[in-house]
Amino acid sequence: MTEETPTKVNMEKIVSLCQRRGFIFPSSEIYGGLSSCWDYGPLGVELKRNVKETWWRAVVQERDDVIGLDASILMHPRTWAASGHLEGFADPLVECKGCHLRWRSDELEGDRCPSCGGELTEPRLFNLMFKTFMGPVEEEASVVYLRPETAQGMFVNFQNVVNTTRKRLPFGIAQIGKAFRNEITTGNFIFRSREFEQMEIEFFVKPGSDEEWFNYWLEERLNWYVKLGIKKENLRLREHTKEELAHYARKCFDIDYLFPMGWSELEGIANRGDFDLVQHAKYSGKSMDYFDDETKEHFIPYIIEPSAGVDRSVLACLCDAYDEEPDKDEIRVLLHLHPNLAPIKVAVLPLSRREPLVKAAKEIYADLRQHWMISYDDAQSIGRRYRRQDEIGTPFCVTVDFQSLEDNQVTIRERDSMNQIRIPAAVLKDTLQAKLEGEDLFVLPPGGQIWLEEKKGA
Ligand code: GAP
């Protein structure tokens, strides 16, 4: 963390926007909320799906060397003995003898309670895995854990994937899914919660080529955030010190984002060596060897792991996209979300609720919704409706006015520049497609024109 923070955005504004517009709500809010658990509302669920789909597209769909997996959350308890989580996945916890608040001792600056200044207990190790029971009997033999990372599902399926896909090294397995950690200190909205989602790749390589692949994934993953529209100056790489390295890691870099509370981890990229496959071979008694057809050698692959948080990516996208602009006597709040991430791609706005206009606008709405998430809004002035769409990051609004009924043309208004063009309704879908894919707003289809009149108002 540092003292540098982005200017216009702070966490209160992001939380307020998310609650006001239905991106994210506290979990079980009517009961007072559940600490560090969050519900994604109608817009949040779209944003989150778009983040995950963009990741999946980049790391699975568009590559020959990575395939997907969806392993179960509950795994055989031996998994966690082998992975080292039963023994080592613990934080040092201290409790205040006065107010009984609990803290991670490695995050405290002094030796007193940060809340009341009281005396603290000696640190004890607190395991972060959530425990539950499999079946009707609550006994030690039926204990299972909610997975604290998706990674282990990929390690234990290594041989299944090799045998069924005939993939040869180097190749990766990718997975998106929930993970659970009984974190001692949570906070900063969805940055650190007890239930969250991860997007992880386990990339299996020949020992000796691991350094090269580690550097490859570092660059690849950093660029993914840049392609999502996150500003380069808000991203940095940070190498873990020897003391910080997890028990399984030979080397690790974090991709940090400059969140409102300071630089913090968005994704970790680790060289896990052969730690995981060796451990699972030992604990399961099954071979984790790989046979190289070319060199005729047997060996245990090394693993490069880019491990990203879905919720942290959502938060970074929201923080990075948030903007405020003076707008007459008010402030225009807008999200400069990349079109691929925007929950709603296009809003259809009839200029009035009068019948012939509504019919025409509804027809356009019905047609466009077959291709994208579209919103239809006819409440209040057109200016207010534009602002509502700006605030949720909708890249384009399509306005249908009385002239549209005569000339069969509609107006497209762009979120960031507020510029407008007028085009034939017949080419609306293709024009929007091109613009959502990044074509400039002023590349006009045949018959289109720059619409100057509306630009004054907005
Ligand atoms: N398999 C490796 C692994 O799980 P990690 O650094 O503990 O590594 C990877 O977690 C990513 O998961 C983090 O970079 C972060 O984005 C996300 N993450 C971890 N703990 C989280 C939490 N409590 N809340 C939200 N996201 C979390």
Tab-separated table of C-alpha atoms and ligand atoms in Angstrom:
chain	number	residue	atom	x	y	z
A	1	MET	CA	0.000	0.000	0.000
A	2	THR	CA	1.176	3.558	-0.636
A	3	GLU	CA	-0.059	7.080	-0.060
A	4	GLU	CA	-0.783	7.510	-3.820
A	5	THR	CA	-4.461	7.010	-4.608
A	6	PRO	CA	-6.548	7.824	-7.671
A	7	THR	CA	-8.160	11.246	-7.389
A	8	LYS	CA	-11.854	11.259	-8.258
A	9	VAL	CA	-12.671	7.843	-6.933
A	10	ASN	CA	-12.921	6.657	-3.370
A	11	MET	CA	-14.403	3.491	-1.917
A	12	GLU	CA	-17.476	5.266	-0.502
A	13	LYS	CA	-18.443	6.481	-3.977
A	14	ILE	CA	-17.989	3.018	-5.485
A	15	VAL	CA	-19.991	1.318	-2.714
A	16	SER	CA	-22.725	3.934	-2.987
A	17	LEU	CA	-22.963	3.607	-6.794
A	18	CYS	CA	-23.009	-0.187	-6.529
A	19	GLN	CA	-25.851	-0.174	-4.012
A	20	ARG	CA	-27.825	2.653	-5.646
A	21	ARG	CA	-27.771	1.130	-9.111
A	22	GLY	CA	-27.966	-2.562	-8.248
A	23	PHE	CA	-24.444	-3.760	-8.850
A	24	ILE	CA	-23.649	-5.171	-5.396
A	25	PHE	CA	-25.614	-5.496	-2.129
A	26	PRO	CA	-24.561	-6.726	1.325
A	27	SER	CA	-25.506	-10.402	1.675
A	28	SER	CA	-28.799	-11.045	3.559
A	29	GLU	CA	-29.225	-7.310	4.008
A	30	ILE	CA	-32.714	-7.546	5.548
A	31	TYR	CA	-31.128	-9.411	8.467
A	32	GLY	CA	-28.448	-6.792	8.915
A	33	GLY	CA	-26.001	-8.327	6.407
A	34	LEU	CA	-23.473	-11.137	6.790
A	35	SER	CA	-19.952	-9.962	7.389
A	36	SER	CA	-17.775	-10.000	4.258
A	37	CYS	CA	-20.294	-11.687	1.992
A	38	TRP	CA	-21.823	-9.851	-0.959
A	39	ASP	CA	-24.656	-10.350	-3.441
A	40	TYR	CA	-24.279	-9.252	-7.049
A	41	GLY	CA	-27.434	-7.450	-8.212
A	42	PRO	CA	-28.895	-7.273	-11.737
A	43	LEU	CA	-26.086	-5.094	-13.125
A	44	GLY	CA	-23.327	-6.628	-11.004
A	45	VAL	CA	-24.097	-10.129	-12.184
A	46	GLU	CA	-23.732	-8.991	-15.811
A	47	LEU	CA	-20.455	-7.182	-15.117
A	48	LYS	CA	-19.063	-10.188	-13.278
A	49	ARG	CA	-20.164	-12.596	-16.031
A	50	ASN	CA	-18.501	-10.350	-18.588
A	51	VAL	CA	-15.221	-10.322	-16.634
A	52	LYS	CA	-15.281	-14.117	-16.435
A	53	GLU	CA	-16.243	-14.541	-20.087
A	54	THR	CA	-13.469	-12.193	-21.208
A	55	TRP	CA	-10.943	-14.173	-19.169
A	56	TRP	CA	-12.233	-17.527	-20.442
A	57	ARG	CA	-12.132	-16.295	-24.010
A	58	ALA	CA	-8.534	-15.069	-23.635
A	59	VAL	CA	-7.121	-18.083	-21.808
A	60	VAL	CA	-9.202	-21.013	-23.133
A	61	GLN	CA	-11.204	-20.217	-26.269
A	62	GLU	CA	-8.470	-18.386	-28.146
A	63	ARG	CA	-5.634	-20.762	-27.218
A	64	ASP	CA	-4.660	-24.278	-28.284
A	65	ASP	CA	-2.745	-25.056	-25.125
A	66	VAL	CA	-5.268	-24.431	-22.321
A	67	ILE	CA	-8.447	-26.389	-21.619
A	68	GLY	CA	-11.180	-25.831	-19.052
A	69	LEU	CA	-12.346	-27.702	-15.972
A	70	ASP	CA	-15.090	-27.311	-13.386
A	71	ALA	CA	-14.156	-29.344	-10.304
A	72	SER	CA	-16.362	-29.685	-7.226
A	73	ILE	CA	-15.986	-27.332	-4.279
A	74	LEU	CA	-15.935	-30.187	-1.768
A	75	MET	CA	-12.885	-32.383	-2.258
A	76	HIS	CA	-11.493	-35.456	-0.508
A	77	PRO	CA	-10.048	-34.208	2.815
A	78	ARG	CA	-6.666	-35.818	1.992
A	79	THR	CA	-6.353	-33.143	-0.696
A	80	TRP	CA	-5.815	-30.534	1.987
A	81	ALA	CA	-3.278	-32.634	3.875
A	82	ALA	CA	-1.308	-33.054	0.638
A	83	SER	CA	-1.562	-29.401	-0.380
A	84	GLY	CA	-0.290	-28.205	2.987
A	85	HIS	CA	-3.471	-26.259	3.757
A	86	LEU	CA	-4.386	-28.339	6.836
A	87	GLU	CA	-1.075	-27.581	8.430
A	88	GLY	CA	0.012	-24.313	6.916
A	89	PHE	CA	-2.996	-22.293	5.734
A	90	ALA	CA	-3.214	-20.259	8.892
A	91	ASP	CA	-2.817	-16.673	9.966
A	92	PRO	CA	-1.475	-15.583	13.374
A	93	LEU	CA	-4.451	-14.298	15.369
A	94	VAL	CA	-4.416	-12.103	18.466
A	95	GLU	CA	-7.395	-11.040	20.563
A	96	CYS	CA	-7.820	-7.834	22.528
A	97	LYS	CA	-8.263	-8.602	26.223
A	98	GLY	CA	-10.417	-5.473	26.557
A	99	CYS	CA	-12.828	-5.264	23.588
A	100	HIS	CA	-12.277	-8.867	22.334
A	101	LEU	CA	-11.765	-7.766	18.725
A	102	ARG	CA	-9.487	-10.121	16.794
A	103	TRP	CA	-6.595	-9.073	14.572
A	104	ARG	CA	-3.928	-10.592	12.355
A	105	SER	CA	-0.765	-9.981	14.355
A	106	ASP	CA	1.367	-9.793	11.187
A	107	GLU	CA	-0.694	-6.812	10.004
A	108	LEU	CA	-0.517	-4.833	13.250
A	109	GLU	CA	1.866	-1.916	13.604
A	110	GLY	CA	2.182	-1.765	17.386
A	111	ASP	CA	1.544	-4.311	20.146
A	112	ARG	CA	-1.781	-2.814	21.354
A	113	CYS	CA	-5.344	-3.183	20.026
A	114	PRO	CA	-5.839	-0.688	17.138
A	115	SER	CA	-9.450	-0.171	18.209
A	116	CYS	CA	-9.276	0.488	21.980
A	117	GLY	CA	-5.549	0.382	22.754
A	118	GLY	CA	-6.069	-2.656	24.994
A	119	GLU	CA	-3.587	-5.447	25.689
A	120	LEU	CA	-3.427	-8.278	23.165
A	121	THR	CA	-3.172	-12.050	23.727
A	122	GLU	CA	-0.199	-14.054	22.450
A	123	PRO	CA	-0.614	-14.926	18.737
A	124	ARG	CA	-2.076	-18.342	17.907
A	125	LEU	CA	-2.416	-19.878	14.476
A	126	PHE	CA	-5.926	-19.829	13.064
A	127	ASN	CA	-6.719	-22.080	10.060
A	128	LEU	CA	-8.606	-20.207	7.368
A	129	MET	CA	-10.465	-23.171	5.887
A	130	PHE	CA	-14.215	-23.510	6.473
A	131	LYS	CA	-15.067	-26.926	7.898
A	132	THR	CA	-18.315	-28.828	7.421
A	133	PHE	CA	-19.549	-32.433	7.565
A	134	MET	CA	-20.323	-34.816	4.736
A	135	GLY	CA	-23.452	-36.903	5.396
A	136	PRO	CA	-25.749	-36.998	8.422
A	137	VAL	CA	-23.186	-37.694	11.156
A	138	GLU	CA	-21.170	-34.847	12.577
A	139	GLU	CA	-17.962	-36.655	13.529
A	140	GLU	CA	-14.272	-36.193	12.857
A	141	ALA	CA	-14.336	-38.887	10.138
A	142	SER	CA	-16.888	-36.966	8.076
A	143	VAL	CA	-15.151	-33.573	8.119
A	144	VAL	CA	-14.779	-31.925	4.710
A	145	TYR	CA	-13.636	-28.425	3.781
A	146	LEU	CA	-14.918	-25.751	1.447
A	147	ARG	CA	-12.013	-25.291	-0.951
A	148	PRO	CA	-9.842	-22.249	-0.179
A	149	GLU	CA	-8.535	-22.170	-3.795
A	150	THR	CA	-9.718	-23.726	-7.054
A	151	ALA	CA	-6.172	-24.856	-7.899
A	152	GLN	CA	-6.271	-28.267	-6.190
A	153	GLY	CA	-9.147	-29.448	-8.418
A	154	MET	CA	-6.816	-28.998	-11.385
A	155	PHE	CA	-3.843	-30.787	-9.799
A	156	VAL	CA	-5.858	-33.861	-8.796
A	157	ASN	CA	-7.306	-34.061	-12.341
A	158	PHE	CA	-3.924	-33.755	-14.070
A	159	GLN	CA	-3.810	-37.398	-15.220
A	160	ASN	CA	-7.525	-37.398	-16.189
A	161	VAL	CA	-6.906	-34.449	-18.465
A	162	VAL	CA	-3.706	-35.889	-19.982
A	163	ASN	CA	-5.396	-39.239	-20.641
A	164	THR	CA	-8.621	-37.870	-22.096
A	165	THR	CA	-7.322	-34.945	-24.155
A	166	ARG	CA	-3.900	-36.301	-25.117
A	167	LYS	CA	-2.492	-32.831	-24.474
A	168	ARG	CA	1.283	-32.699	-24.499
A	169	LEU	CA	3.438	-30.321	-22.436
A	170	PRO	CA	3.380	-27.404	-22.187
A	171	PHE	CA	-0.346	-27.080	-21.568
A	172	GLY	CA	-2.655	-25.598	-18.991
A	173	ILE	CA	-5.943	-26.235	-17.209
A	174	ALA	CA	-8.170	-23.261	-16.443
A	175	GLN	CA	-10.977	-22.995	-13.958
A	176	ILE	CA	-13.330	-20.347	-12.606
A	177	GLY	CA	-15.092	-21.004	-9.345
A	178	LYS	CA	-15.913	-20.137	-5.770
A	179	ALA	CA	-13.362	-20.291	-2.984
A	180	PHE	CA	-13.893	-19.762	0.731
A	181	ARG	CA	-11.561	-18.408	3.391
A	182	ASN	CA	-12.441	-17.617	6.970
A	183	GLU	CA	-10.365	-14.419	6.803
A	184	ILE	CA	-9.595	-12.754	10.143
A	185	THR	CA	-9.560	-9.245	8.764
A	186	THR	CA	-11.822	-8.508	5.853
A	187	GLY	CA	-12.956	-5.246	4.360
A	188	ASN	CA	-12.557	-2.779	1.554
A	189	PHE	CA	-15.876	-3.892	0.084
A	190	ILE	CA	-15.443	-6.921	-2.215
A	191	PHE	CA	-11.632	-6.737	-2.073
A	192	ARG	CA	-11.321	-9.286	0.732
A	193	SER	CA	-14.353	-11.405	1.485
A	194	ARG	CA	-14.953	-14.835	2.955
A	195	GLU	CA	-16.687	-16.191	-0.135
A	196	PHE	CA	-15.199	-15.129	-3.466
A	197	GLU	CA	-14.434	-16.364	-6.939
A	198	GLN	CA	-11.102	-17.168	-8.537
A	199	MET	CA	-9.982	-17.513	-12.156
A	200	GLU	CA	-6.931	-19.787	-12.092
A	201	ILE	CA	-4.656	-21.382	-14.670
A	202	GLU	CA	-2.346	-24.252	-13.811
A	203	PHE	CA	0.181	-24.368	-16.648
A	204	PHE	CA	2.234	-27.589	-16.742
A	205	VAL	CA	5.727	-27.295	-18.207
A	206	LYS	CA	8.909	-29.269	-18.545
A	207	PRO	CA	11.329	-28.521	-15.664
A	208	GLY	CA	13.962	-26.151	-16.974
A	209	SER	CA	11.495	-24.253	-19.165
A	210	ASP	CA	9.635	-22.911	-16.105
A	211	GLU	CA	11.460	-19.582	-15.911
A	212	GLU	CA	10.650	-18.792	-19.537
A	213	TRP	CA	6.953	-19.677	-19.079
A	214	PHE	CA	6.784	-17.730	-15.841
A	215	ASN	CA	7.917	-14.582	-17.689
A	216	TYR	CA	5.529	-15.336	-20.544
A	217	TRP	CA	2.498	-15.515	-18.223
A	218	LEU	CA	3.547	-12.407	-16.315
A	219	GLU	CA	3.378	-10.388	-19.511
A	220	GLU	CA	0.284	-12.126	-20.830
A	221	ARG	CA	-1.699	-11.546	-17.667
A	222	LEU	CA	-0.618	-7.934	-17.236
A	223	ASN	CA	-1.718	-7.236	-20.799
A	224	TRP	CA	-5.107	-8.817	-20.174
A	225	TYR	CA	-5.908	-6.072	-17.661
A	226	VAL	CA	-4.662	-3.409	-20.064
A	227	LYS	CA	-6.890	-4.818	-22.817
A	228	LEU	CA	-9.840	-4.604	-20.429
A	229	GLY	CA	-9.265	-0.875	-20.417
A	230	ILE	CA	-7.455	-0.578	-17.055
A	231	LYS	CA	-4.997	2.309	-17.106
A	232	LYS	CA	-1.381	1.176	-17.264
A	233	GLU	CA	-0.322	3.646	-14.590
A	234	ASN	CA	-2.708	1.942	-12.141
A	235	LEU	CA	-1.034	-1.457	-12.598
A	236	ARG	CA	2.332	-2.670	-11.375
A	237	LEU	CA	4.268	-5.881	-10.813
A	238	ARG	CA	5.687	-6.672	-7.396
A	239	GLU	CA	7.960	-9.591	-6.580
A	240	HIS	CA	7.383	-11.480	-3.330
A	241	THR	CA	10.237	-11.409	-0.873
A	242	LYS	CA	11.632	-14.750	0.386
A	243	GLU	CA	9.711	-14.295	3.670
A	244	GLU	CA	6.420	-13.689	1.859
A	245	LEU	CA	6.593	-16.681	-0.496
A	246	ALA	CA	3.854	-19.284	0.069
A	247	HIS	CA	5.103	-22.737	1.136
A	248	TYR	CA	4.584	-24.116	-2.402
A	249	ALA	CA	6.141	-21.235	-4.356
A	250	ARG	CA	9.668	-20.923	-5.740
A	251	LYS	CA	8.922	-17.483	-7.056
A	252	CYS	CA	5.870	-15.233	-7.125
A	253	PHE	CA	4.905	-11.856	-8.537
A	254	ASP	CA	1.730	-9.971	-7.729
A	255	ILE	CA	-0.062	-7.846	-10.272
A	256	ASP	CA	-1.095	-4.930	-8.066
A	257	TYR	CA	-3.770	-2.358	-8.812
A	258	LEU	CA	-3.891	1.131	-7.346
A	259	PHE	CA	-7.198	0.696	-5.473
A	260	PRO	CA	-8.612	3.652	-3.508
A	261	MET	CA	-6.962	2.246	-0.362
A	262	GLY	CA	-3.571	1.975	-2.114
A	263	TRP	CA	-1.604	-0.569	-4.161
A	264	SER	CA	-3.021	-4.033	-3.468
A	265	GLU	CA	-2.945	-7.496	-5.040
A	266	LEU	CA	-5.167	-8.218	-7.996
A	267	GLU	CA	-3.546	-11.447	-9.149
A	268	GLY	CA	-0.632	-13.652	-8.112
A	269	ILE	CA	1.601	-15.466	-10.606
A	270	ALA	CA	3.609	-18.235	-8.984
A	271	ASN	CA	6.163	-20.811	-10.039
A	272	ARG	CA	4.943	-23.764	-7.932
A	273	GLY	CA	7.660	-26.107	-9.209
A	274	ASP	CA	6.679	-29.774	-8.779
A	275	PHE	CA	5.432	-29.254	-5.205
A	276	ASP	CA	1.756	-30.037	-5.833
A	277	LEU	CA	2.082	-33.066	-8.098
A	278	VAL	CA	4.778	-34.593	-5.852
A	279	GLN	CA	2.558	-34.103	-2.798
A	280	HIS	CA	-0.535	-35.590	-4.465
A	281	ALA	CA	1.486	-38.560	-5.716
A	282	LYS	CA	2.709	-39.122	-2.152
A	283	TYR	CA	-0.687	-38.785	-0.455
A	284	SER	CA	-2.791	-40.635	-3.078
A	285	GLY	CA	-0.281	-43.317	-4.025
A	286	LYS	CA	-1.039	-42.545	-7.712
A	287	SER	CA	1.665	-41.670	-10.199
A	288	MET	CA	1.774	-38.067	-11.346
A	289	ASP	CA	4.533	-38.806	-13.867
A	290	TYR	CA	4.383	-37.479	-17.355
A	291	PHE	CA	5.899	-39.401	-20.257
A	292	ASP	CA	7.607	-37.273	-22.885
A	293	ASP	CA	7.171	-39.096	-26.230
A	294	GLU	CA	10.015	-37.189	-27.851
A	295	THR	CA	12.766	-37.663	-25.262
A	296	LYS	CA	11.254	-40.897	-23.833
A	297	GLU	CA	11.700	-39.488	-20.323
A	298	HIS	CA	9.387	-39.765	-17.323
A	299	PHE	CA	9.208	-36.710	-15.066
A	300	ILE	CA	6.902	-34.652	-12.889
A	301	PRO	CA	6.012	-31.353	-14.594
A	302	TYR	CA	6.507	-27.971	-13.018
A	303	ILE	CA	3.543	-25.650	-12.693
A	304	ILE	CA	3.201	-21.952	-13.453
A	305	GLU	CA	0.053	-20.567	-11.844
A	306	PRO	CA	-1.584	-17.259	-12.778
A	307	SER	CA	-4.281	-16.904	-10.100
A	308	ALA	CA	-6.718	-14.001	-10.362
A	309	GLY	CA	-9.677	-12.913	-8.255
A	310	VAL	CA	-12.963	-12.317	-10.059
A	311	ASP	CA	-14.264	-9.942	-7.399
A	312	ARG	CA	-11.019	-7.972	-7.256
A	313	SER	CA	-11.068	-7.672	-11.052
A	314	VAL	CA	-14.651	-6.384	-10.886
A	315	LEU	CA	-13.634	-3.871	-8.217
A	316	ALA	CA	-10.585	-2.734	-10.193
A	317	CYS	CA	-12.694	-2.294	-13.348
A	318	LEU	CA	-15.256	-0.233	-11.432
A	319	CYS	CA	-12.619	1.955	-9.744
A	320	ASP	CA	-10.720	2.481	-12.980
A	321	ALA	CA	-13.842	3.307	-14.987
A	322	TYR	CA	-15.349	5.713	-12.430
A	323	ASP	CA	-15.352	9.344	-13.486
A	324	GLU	CA	-17.065	12.620	-12.666
A	325	GLU	CA	-17.469	15.568	-15.013
A	326	PRO	CA	-19.009	19.001	-14.478
A	327	ASP	CA	-22.405	19.107	-16.162
A	328	LYS	CA	-24.037	22.536	-15.999
A	329	ASP	CA	-24.811	22.877	-12.266
A	330	GLU	CA	-24.531	19.180	-11.613
A	331	ILE	CA	-21.957	16.440	-11.882
A	332	ARG	CA	-22.092	13.771	-14.562
A	333	VAL	CA	-21.029	10.458	-13.025
A	334	LEU	CA	-19.959	7.924	-15.606
A	335	LEU	CA	-18.275	4.579	-15.891
A	336	HIS	CA	-15.880	4.360	-18.838
A	337	LEU	CA	-16.294	0.579	-18.895
A	338	HIS	CA	-14.854	-1.311	-21.855
A	339	PRO	CA	-17.812	-2.311	-24.094
A	340	ASN	CA	-17.043	-6.003	-23.475
A	341	LEU	CA	-17.543	-5.435	-19.759
A	342	ALA	CA	-20.507	-3.043	-19.765
A	343	PRO	CA	-23.545	-4.769	-18.189
A	344	ILE	CA	-25.881	-3.140	-20.736
A	345	LYS	CA	-24.504	-2.592	-24.216
A	346	VAL	CA	-27.255	-0.383	-25.621
A	347	ALA	CA	-30.230	1.484	-24.175
A	348	VAL	CA	-33.229	2.177	-26.407
A	349	LEU	CA	-34.901	5.467	-25.521
A	350	PRO	CA	-38.100	6.690	-27.200
A	351	LEU	CA	-38.239	10.481	-27.038
A	352	SER	CA	-41.787	10.349	-25.693
A	353	ARG	CA	-44.288	7.782	-24.456
A	354	ARG	CA	-46.664	8.593	-27.341
A	355	GLU	CA	-47.919	5.507	-29.126
A	356	PRO	CA	-46.417	5.433	-32.600
A	357	LEU	CA	-43.017	6.165	-31.105
A	358	VAL	CA	-43.261	3.490	-28.426
A	359	LYS	CA	-44.195	0.858	-31.013
A	360	ALA	CA	-41.183	1.730	-33.188
A	361	ALA	CA	-38.812	1.819	-30.188
A	362	LYS	CA	-40.104	-1.510	-28.846
A	363	GLU	CA	-39.514	-3.144	-32.213
A	364	ILE	CA	-35.905	-1.948	-32.174
A	365	TYR	CA	-35.532	-3.136	-28.581
A	366	ALA	CA	-36.936	-6.597	-29.424
A	367	ASP	CA	-34.545	-6.899	-32.356
A	368	LEU	CA	-31.381	-5.748	-30.540
A	369	ARG	CA	-31.924	-7.859	-27.415
A	370	GLN	CA	-31.363	-10.974	-29.497
A	371	HIS	CA	-27.727	-9.912	-29.764
A	372	TRP	CA	-26.838	-8.123	-26.514
A	373	MET	CA	-28.115	-7.099	-23.083
A	374	ILE	CA	-30.313	-4.122	-23.925
A	375	SER	CA	-32.294	-1.797	-21.707
A	376	TYR	CA	-35.484	0.065	-22.587
A	377	ASP	CA	-36.151	3.290	-20.711
A	378	ASP	CA	-38.962	5.775	-21.295
A	379	ALA	CA	-39.132	7.424	-17.844
A	380	GLN	CA	-38.255	11.131	-17.391
A	381	SER	CA	-36.446	13.535	-19.714
A	382	ILE	CA	-34.028	12.289	-22.330
A	383	GLY	CA	-31.168	14.091	-20.541
A	384	ARG	CA	-31.878	12.253	-17.293
A	385	ARG	CA	-32.101	8.956	-19.116
A	386	TYR	CA	-28.701	9.543	-20.739
A	387	ARG	CA	-27.233	10.267	-17.288
A	388	ARG	CA	-28.704	7.072	-15.849
A	389	GLN	CA	-27.058	5.060	-18.607
A	390	ASP	CA	-23.739	6.940	-18.232
A	391	GLU	CA	-23.658	6.048	-14.542
A	392	ILE	CA	-23.894	2.310	-15.253
A	393	GLY	CA	-21.437	2.433	-18.152
A	394	THR	CA	-23.797	1.786	-21.111
A	395	PRO	CA	-21.642	2.584	-24.172
A	396	PHE	CA	-24.497	3.550	-26.519
A	397	CYS	CA	-28.017	4.955	-26.369
A	398	VAL	CA	-30.345	4.739	-29.362
A	399	THR	CA	-32.934	7.500	-29.473
A	400	VAL	CA	-36.128	7.135	-31.455
A	401	ASP	CA	-37.891	10.448	-32.149
A	402	PHE	CA	-40.855	11.669	-34.212
A	403	GLN	CA	-38.680	12.253	-37.226
A	404	SER	CA	-37.666	8.558	-37.041
A	405	LEU	CA	-41.266	7.688	-37.937
A	406	GLU	CA	-40.913	9.668	-41.154
A	407	ASP	CA	-37.335	9.038	-42.287
A	408	ASN	CA	-36.718	5.672	-40.612
A	409	GLN	CA	-33.517	6.957	-39.038
A	410	VAL	CA	-32.409	6.807	-35.395
A	411	THR	CA	-29.753	8.557	-33.311
A	412	ILE	CA	-26.838	6.780	-31.643
A	413	ARG	CA	-25.333	8.683	-28.737
A	414	GLU	CA	-21.965	7.649	-27.334
A	415	ARG	CA	-21.314	7.616	-23.586
A	416	ASP	CA	-17.811	9.096	-23.245
A	417	SER	CA	-17.868	11.858	-25.864
A	418	MET	CA	-21.677	12.381	-25.820
A	419	ASN	CA	-21.353	12.706	-29.606
A	420	GLN	CA	-24.252	11.644	-31.757
A	421	ILE	CA	-24.771	10.264	-35.229
A	422	ARG	CA	-27.955	9.654	-37.141
A	423	ILE	CA	-28.246	6.490	-39.205
A	424	PRO	CA	-30.848	4.417	-41.073
A	425	ALA	CA	-32.644	2.044	-38.678
A	426	ALA	CA	-32.025	-0.788	-41.164
A	427	VAL	CA	-28.256	-0.702	-40.460
A	428	LEU	CA	-28.559	-0.079	-36.725
A	429	LYS	CA	-27.549	-3.566	-35.577
A	430	ASP	CA	-24.494	-3.787	-37.847
A	431	THR	CA	-23.440	-0.243	-36.949
A	432	LEU	CA	-23.710	-0.943	-33.218
A	433	GLN	CA	-21.789	-4.178	-33.653
A	434	ALA	CA	-18.926	-2.326	-35.350
A	435	LYS	CA	-18.893	0.393	-32.716
A	436	LEU	CA	-19.027	-2.073	-29.816
A	437	GLU	CA	-16.026	-3.768	-31.392
A	438	GLY	CA	-14.165	-0.457	-31.326
A	439	GLU	CA	-14.945	1.323	-34.572
A	440	ASP	CA	-14.974	5.104	-34.229
A	441	LEU	CA	-18.386	6.683	-33.662
A	442	PHE	CA	-17.959	8.905	-36.700
A	443	VAL	CA	-17.410	6.096	-39.178
A	444	LEU	CA	-20.836	6.363	-40.719
A	445	PRO	CA	-22.800	3.664	-42.545
A	446	PRO	CA	-24.268	4.623	-45.958
A	447	GLY	CA	-26.995	7.200	-45.424
A	448	GLY	CA	-25.670	8.153	-41.973
A	449	GLN	CA	-24.910	11.697	-40.847
A	450	ILE	CA	-23.417	13.539	-37.922
A	451	TRP	CA	-26.354	14.738	-35.877
A	452	LEU	CA	-25.476	18.181	-34.681
A	453	GLU	CA	-28.795	19.386	-33.363
A	454	GLU	CA	-29.113	16.924	-30.465
A	455	LYS	CA	-25.499	17.508	-29.391
A	456	LYS	CA	-26.361	20.850	-27.802
A	457	GLY	CA	-28.909	19.404	-25.415
A	458	ALA	CA	-28.012	15.890	-24.239
B	1	GAP	N1	-3.959	-20.802	-5.898
B	1	GAP	C1	-3.200	-19.682	-5.457
B	1	GAP	C2	-3.974	-18.742	-4.662
B	1	GAP	O1	-5.107	-19.011	-4.271
B	1	GAP	P1	-3.854	-16.376	-3.558
B	1	GAP	O2	-2.856	-15.262	-3.784
B	1	GAP	O3	-4.117	-16.795	-2.171
B	1	GAP	O4	-3.308	-17.591	-4.439
B	1	GAP	C3	-5.260	-15.682	-5.636
B	1	GAP	O5	-5.212	-15.981	-4.273
B	1	GAP	C4	-6.187	-14.517	-5.889
B	1	GAP	O6	-7.477	-14.777	-5.322
B	1	GAP	C5	-5.735	-13.202	-5.258
B	1	GAP	O7	-4.812	-12.523	-6.072
B	1	GAP	C6	-7.050	-12.452	-5.160
B	1	GAP	O8	-7.365	-11.832	-6.387
B	1	GAP	C7	-8.054	-13.553	-4.893
B	1	GAP	N2	-8.364	-13.647	-3.446
B	1	GAP	C8	-7.660	-14.293	-2.503
B	1	GAP	N3	-8.243	-14.151	-1.295
B	1	GAP	C9	-9.347	-13.391	-1.483
B	1	GAP	C10	-10.380	-12.890	-0.628
B	1	GAP	N4	-10.412	-13.194	0.681
B	1	GAP	N5	-11.356	-12.128	-1.172
B	1	GAP	C11	-11.361	-11.843	-2.497
B	1	GAP	N6	-10.416	-12.288	-3.344
B	1	GAP	C12	-9.430	-13.060	-2.856
